[in-house]
Structures are given as structure tokens and as C-alpha cells.
């Protein structure tokens, strides 16, 4: 969300794309709440310095046994990181599967491409699509090789898309809660008109019309409250 505010734009094409994405996501009636701590686990997991060169069942069994007798941060981080990435893939795939396929925003198309790339690995496809969430010690090592080795760039792109979905869906939730509406964009107009502007903290506010002319970046709205014959 911070990055979106930092990249404020007057490009009507970009603004329309953002609006279309918000409209698209607003059709999802389910819950979408990503845990910040779990997302941090994913970030930390992907930043690990150890290089992954290959996979073997003996190595997977040895690492699991070693962790059982001598718990260590690296293995725990691997479990949490892989598990959370699989959860995110499941959640977003379930979310977009329930939405329209006719007109997809650019972000959703990018997600489809990421899924297509990751699903070329049969194990990723099987783990994401199955209902059971448990990952075996052998699958963990194989997924680690794929997610943090072979497809690291793809996973980082997926994580960026996840953050964007989370940010735009926050707009959807705010719109539902406060009954917000999206603006009508007109390429020919050189001013901003907002009808029904009111102070959100007043119980019975007066609704006004805000009209910002071209190159004017601020305006003062003053509501006069009368006490007898005197303005307060």
C-alpha cells in the first residue's frame, strides 16, 4: 500500500487499470487476511544464503532426523517458509478460480503466468491442488529445491503479486465498510469534482461539493454550526 501511494499518478490508463482491479477483487466474497508474521517468515526463508544444488531422499531423511534431535533455526525457517508459500498459492488460486475468466486485470494474468510456471513442476501442482496441507519431509526438501533454487525469481514475483493483491483488497474492504465508490475518470476534464464530501467524525455532517481546478492541489472546507444567532 505504501508503494502504491508513493507511485501516485495522473496517467488515466494506470488509474483505469487500478480501478478495474479493485472492481474485479470486489466480486470476491470470501476473507483475505494475510498474517504479517508468516509473510516475514517467507521473506526470511527466501533470503537464506545456503545454496541448494540437488535433492536426495537420504539427505532429506538425515536433515529431518538431525532436526528432531537437534532443533535448528534454518530447518524451522524452511518448514515455515515452504508451508506459507504453498498456503498463499492455494489461497490466491482459490480466490481467482471463483472470479470471472472473461476479463482479467493485468495483475491476475501475471498470477496465472506464475502458476503456469510453477505448475510445470508436478510436485508443486500436486501439493497446491490437494486438500491435505501436510508436507512430508521428502516433499519439503524437493519443494525447497524448486522454490528457493530453480524458481526463486518466479517465487519472488509471486510474493510481489501477493502484496499487491493484499493492498488492493484492503481498498475493497474499506469501500465495503464505509460505503465508498470509485471515481468516474474523464480524460477531457481538468478538474476534480467530488460530490457529497463530509467530515467523517461528525454525527450529522453537511454534505458538500468539492471542486479542485487544474493545478490547484488544496481546498478548505468549512462547516458553520449555528448556536442561536452566532456562528460557532
CSV table of C-alpha atoms in Angstrom, one decimal:
chain,number,residue,atom,x,y,z
A,1,UNK,CA,0.0,0.0,0.0
A,2,UNK,CA,2.9,2.4,0.8
A,3,UNK,CA,4.4,1.7,-2.6
A,4,UNK,CA,1.1,2.5,-4.3
A,5,UNK,CA,0.8,5.8,-2.5
A,6,UNK,CA,4.5,6.5,-3.4
A,7,UNK,CA,3.7,5.9,-7.1
A,8,UNK,CA,0.8,8.3,-7.3
A,9,UNK,CA,0.0,9.0,-10.9
A,10,UNK,CA,-2.2,11.1,-13.2
A,11,UNK,CA,-1.9,8.6,-16.0
A,12,UNK,CA,-5.5,7.7,-16.8
A,13,UNK,CA,-4.5,4.4,-18.2
A,14,UNK,CA,-2.8,3.3,-15.0
A,15,UNK,CA,-5.7,4.7,-12.9
A,16,UNK,CA,-8.2,2.8,-15.0
A,17,UNK,CA,-6.2,-0.4,-14.6
A,18,UNK,CA,-6.2,0.1,-10.8
A,19,UNK,CA,-9.9,0.7,-10.8
A,20,UNK,CA,-10.6,-2.4,-12.9
A,21,UNK,CA,-8.5,-4.5,-10.5
A,22,UNK,CA,-10.4,-3.1,-7.5
A,23,UNK,CA,-13.8,-3.8,-9.2
A,24,UNK,CA,-12.6,-7.3,-10.1
A,25,UNK,CA,-11.5,-8.1,-6.5
A,26,UNK,CA,-14.7,-6.7,-5.0
A,27,UNK,CA,-16.6,-9.6,-6.5
A,28,UNK,CA,-14.8,-11.9,-4.1
A,29,UNK,CA,-17.0,-12.5,-1.1
A,30,UNK,CA,-14.5,-14.6,1.0
A,31,UNK,CA,-12.0,-13.4,3.6
A,32,UNK,CA,-8.4,-12.5,2.7
A,33,UNK,CA,-6.2,-11.8,5.7
A,34,UNK,CA,-2.5,-12.4,5.4
A,35,UNK,CA,-0.6,-12.7,8.6
A,36,UNK,CA,2.3,-10.3,8.7
A,37,UNK,CA,4.5,-12.7,10.8
A,38,UNK,CA,4.0,-15.5,8.4
A,39,UNK,CA,4.9,-13.2,5.5
A,40,UNK,CA,8.1,-12.3,7.3
A,41,UNK,CA,8.9,-16.0,7.5
A,42,UNK,CA,8.6,-16.2,3.8
A,43,UNK,CA,10.9,-13.2,3.2
A,44,UNK,CA,13.5,-14.6,5.7
A,45,UNK,CA,13.3,-18.1,4.1
A,46,UNK,CA,14.0,-16.7,0.6
A,47,UNK,CA,16.9,-14.6,1.9
A,48,UNK,CA,18.8,-17.6,3.3
A,49,UNK,CA,22.4,-17.8,2.0
A,50,UNK,CA,22.7,-21.6,1.7
A,51,UNK,CA,22.7,-22.7,-1.9
A,52,UNK,CA,20.6,-25.7,-3.0
A,53,UNK,CA,22.3,-27.8,-5.6
A,54,UNK,CA,20.4,-31.1,-5.6
A,55,UNK,CA,17.9,-33.4,-3.8
A,56,UNK,CA,18.2,-36.9,-2.4
A,57,UNK,CA,16.0,-38.9,-0.1
A,58,UNK,CA,18.9,-39.8,2.1
A,59,UNK,CA,19.8,-36.2,2.6
A,60,UNK,CA,16.1,-35.3,3.3
A,61,UNK,CA,15.9,-38.1,5.9
A,62,UNK,CA,19.2,-37.1,7.5
A,63,UNK,CA,18.2,-33.4,7.8
A,64,UNK,CA,14.8,-34.3,9.3
A,65,UNK,CA,16.4,-36.7,11.9
A,66,UNK,CA,19.0,-34.1,12.8
A,67,UNK,CA,16.3,-31.5,13.3
A,68,UNK,CA,14.4,-33.9,15.5
A,69,UNK,CA,17.3,-34.4,17.9
A,70,UNK,CA,19.0,-31.0,17.4
A,71,UNK,CA,16.4,-28.4,16.5
A,72,UNK,CA,17.8,-25.5,14.5
A,73,UNK,CA,16.6,-22.2,13.1
A,74,UNK,CA,17.4,-23.0,9.4
A,75,UNK,CA,15.2,-26.1,9.2
A,76,UNK,CA,12.4,-24.5,11.1
A,77,UNK,CA,12.5,-21.5,8.8
A,78,UNK,CA,12.4,-23.9,5.8
A,79,UNK,CA,9.3,-25.6,7.1
A,80,UNK,CA,7.5,-22.3,7.8
A,81,UNK,CA,8.6,-20.7,4.5
A,82,UNK,CA,7.7,-23.6,2.2
A,83,UNK,CA,4.4,-24.1,4.1
A,84,UNK,CA,3.4,-20.5,3.9
A,85,UNK,CA,4.2,-20.2,0.1
A,86,UNK,CA,2.1,-23.3,-0.5
A,87,UNK,CA,-0.7,-21.7,1.6
A,88,UNK,CA,-0.5,-18.5,-0.4
A,89,UNK,CA,-0.6,-20.3,-3.7
A,90,UNK,CA,-3.7,-22.3,-2.5
A,91,UNK,CA,-5.5,-19.2,-1.3
A,92,UNK,CA,-4.9,-17.0,-4.3
A,93,UNK,CA,-5.7,-19.9,-6.7
A,94,UNK,CA,-9.0,-20.5,-4.8
A,95,UNK,CA,-9.8,-16.8,-4.9
A,96,UNK,CA,-9.2,-16.2,-8.6
A,97,UNK,CA,-10.9,-19.5,-9.5
A,98,UNK,CA,-14.1,-18.1,-8.1
A,99,UNK,CA,-13.9,-14.9,-10.2
A,100,UNK,CA,-14.7,-14.2,-13.8
A,101,UNK,CA,-12.5,-15.5,-16.6
A,102,UNK,CA,-13.9,-13.2,-19.2
A,103,UNK,CA,-12.0,-10.0,-18.5
A,104,UNK,CA,-8.9,-10.4,-16.2
A,105,UNK,CA,-6.9,-7.5,-14.9
A,106,UNK,CA,-3.1,-7.4,-15.8
A,107,UNK,CA,-2.2,-8.5,-12.2
A,108,UNK,CA,-4.4,-11.6,-12.4
A,109,UNK,CA,-2.9,-12.5,-15.8
A,110,UNK,CA,0.5,-12.2,-14.2
A,111,UNK,CA,-0.6,-14.5,-11.4
A,112,UNK,CA,-1.8,-17.1,-14.0
A,113,UNK,CA,1.6,-17.0,-15.6
A,114,UNK,CA,3.4,-17.6,-12.3
A,115,UNK,CA,1.1,-20.5,-11.6
A,116,UNK,CA,1.7,-21.9,-15.0
A,117,UNK,CA,5.5,-21.7,-14.5
A,118,UNK,CA,5.4,-23.3,-11.0
A,119,UNK,CA,2.9,-26.0,-12.0
A,120,UNK,CA,5.4,-27.2,-14.6
A,121,UNK,CA,6.9,-28.9,-11.6
A,122,UNK,CA,4.5,-31.8,-10.9
A,123,UNK,CA,5.1,-31.8,-7.1
A,124,UNK,CA,4.1,-28.1,-6.8
A,125,UNK,CA,0.9,-28.7,-8.7
A,126,UNK,CA,0.0,-31.8,-6.6
A,127,UNK,CA,0.7,-30.1,-3.2
A,128,UNK,CA,-1.2,-27.0,-4.1
A,129,UNK,CA,-4.2,-28.7,-5.5
A,130,UNK,CA,-4.7,-31.4,-2.8
A,131,UNK,CA,-6.8,-30.7,0.2
A,132,UNK,CA,-4.3,-32.1,2.7
A,133,UNK,CA,-2.0,-29.4,4.0
A,134,UNK,CA,0.7,-31.6,5.5
A,135,UNK,CA,4.0,-31.8,3.6
A,136,UNK,CA,6.3,-34.8,4.1
A,137,UNK,CA,10.0,-34.5,4.8
A,138,UNK,CA,10.8,-35.6,1.3
A,139,UNK,CA,8.4,-33.2,-0.3
A,140,UNK,CA,9.8,-30.4,1.9
A,141,UNK,CA,13.3,-30.9,0.5
A,142,UNK,CA,12.1,-31.1,-3.1
A,143,UNK,CA,10.0,-28.0,-2.7
A,144,UNK,CA,12.9,-26.2,-1.1
A,145,UNK,CA,15.0,-27.0,-4.2
A,146,UNK,CA,12.2,-25.8,-6.5
A,147,UNK,CA,11.1,-22.7,-4.6
A,148,UNK,CA,14.4,-21.4,-3.3
A,149,UNK,CA,16.6,-22.7,-6.1
A,150,UNK,CA,15.2,-23.4,-9.5
A,151,UNK,CA,12.2,-21.0,-9.4
A,152,UNK,CA,13.5,-18.3,-7.0
A,153,UNK,CA,12.8,-15.4,-9.4
A,154,UNK,CA,9.3,-16.7,-10.0
A,155,UNK,CA,8.6,-17.1,-6.3
A,156,UNK,CA,9.8,-13.5,-5.7
A,157,UNK,CA,7.4,-12.3,-8.4
A,158,UNK,CA,4.6,-14.3,-6.9
A,159,UNK,CA,5.3,-12.7,-3.5
A,160,UNK,CA,5.2,-9.2,-5.0
A,161,UNK,CA,1.8,-10.0,-6.7
A,162,UNK,CA,0.5,-11.3,-3.3
A,163,UNK,CA,1.4,-8.0,-1.6
A,164,UNK,CA,-0.4,-6.1,-4.4
A,165,UNK,CA,-3.5,-8.2,-4.1
A,166,UNK,CA,-3.4,-7.7,-0.3
A,167,UNK,CA,-3.1,-3.9,-0.8
A,168,UNK,CA,-5.9,-3.6,-3.3
A,169,UNK,CA,-8.2,-5.9,-1.4
A,170,UNK,CA,-7.7,-3.6,1.6
A,171,UNK,CA,-9.2,-0.9,-0.5
A,172,UNK,CA,-12.1,-3.2,-1.3
A,173,UNK,CA,-12.7,-3.9,2.5
A,174,UNK,CA,-12.6,-0.2,3.3
A,175,UNK,CA,-15.0,0.6,0.5
A,176,UNK,CA,-17.5,-2.0,1.9
A,177,UNK,CA,-17.1,-0.8,5.4
A,178,UNK,CA,-17.5,3.0,4.6
A,179,UNK,CA,-19.7,2.7,1.5
A,180,UNK,CA,-17.0,4.2,-0.7
A,181,UNK,CA,-17.4,4.4,-4.5
A,182,UNK,CA,-14.9,4.6,-7.3
A,183,UNK,CA,-14.5,7.9,-9.2
A,184,UNK,CA,-15.5,8.4,-12.8
A,185,UNK,CA,-12.4,9.3,-14.8
A,186,UNK,CA,-12.7,11.7,-17.7
A,187,UNK,CA,-9.7,12.4,-19.9
A,188,UNK,CA,-11.0,15.7,-21.2
A,189,UNK,CA,-11.7,17.3,-17.8
A,190,UNK,CA,-9.0,19.2,-16.0
A,191,UNK,CA,-10.6,19.3,-12.5
A,192,UNK,CA,-11.6,17.1,-9.7
A,193,UNK,CA,-15.2,17.1,-8.6
A,194,UNK,CA,-16.3,15.2,-5.5
A,195,UNK,CA,-20.0,15.3,-4.5
A,196,UNK,CA,-21.2,14.6,-1.0
A,197,UNK,CA,-18.0,15.3,0.8
A,198,UNK,CA,-18.5,15.3,4.6
A,199,UNK,CA,-16.5,15.2,7.8
A,200,UNK,CA,-16.3,11.5,8.9
A,201,UNK,CA,-16.2,12.3,12.6
A,202,UNK,CA,-19.4,14.4,12.8
A,203,UNK,CA,-22.7,12.7,13.6
A,204,UNK,CA,-24.8,14.8,11.2
A,205,UNK,CA,-22.4,16.4,8.8
A,206,UNK,CA,-23.4,18.7,5.9
A,207,UNK,CA,-22.6,17.2,2.6
A,208,UNK,CA,-20.7,19.5,0.2
A,209,UNK,CA,-19.3,19.6,-3.3
A,210,UNK,CA,-15.5,19.8,-3.7
A,211,UNK,CA,-14.2,21.2,-6.9
A,212,UNK,CA,-10.5,21.3,-7.4
A,213,UNK,CA,-9.4,23.2,-10.6
A,214,UNK,CA,-6.4,22.3,-12.7
A,215,UNK,CA,-3.1,22.8,-10.9
A,216,UNK,CA,-4.8,23.6,-7.6
A,217,UNK,CA,-3.8,21.0,-5.1
A,218,UNK,CA,-5.7,22.0,-2.0
A,219,UNK,CA,-9.0,23.5,-0.8
A,220,UNK,CA,-10.5,24.5,2.5
A,221,UNK,CA,-13.9,23.2,3.6
A,222,UNK,CA,-15.6,25.0,6.5
A,223,UNK,CA,-18.8,23.9,8.1
A,224,UNK,CA,-20.6,26.6,10.1
A,225,UNK,CA,-22.6,25.4,13.1
A,226,UNK,CA,-25.1,28.0,14.5
A,227,UNK,CA,-25.7,28.3,18.2
A,228,UNK,CA,-28.6,30.7,18.4
A,229,UNK,CA,-27.7,33.6,16.1
A,230,UNK,CA,-23.9,33.2,16.4
A,231,UNK,CA,-21.6,31.1,14.4
A,232,UNK,CA,-19.5,28.6,16.4
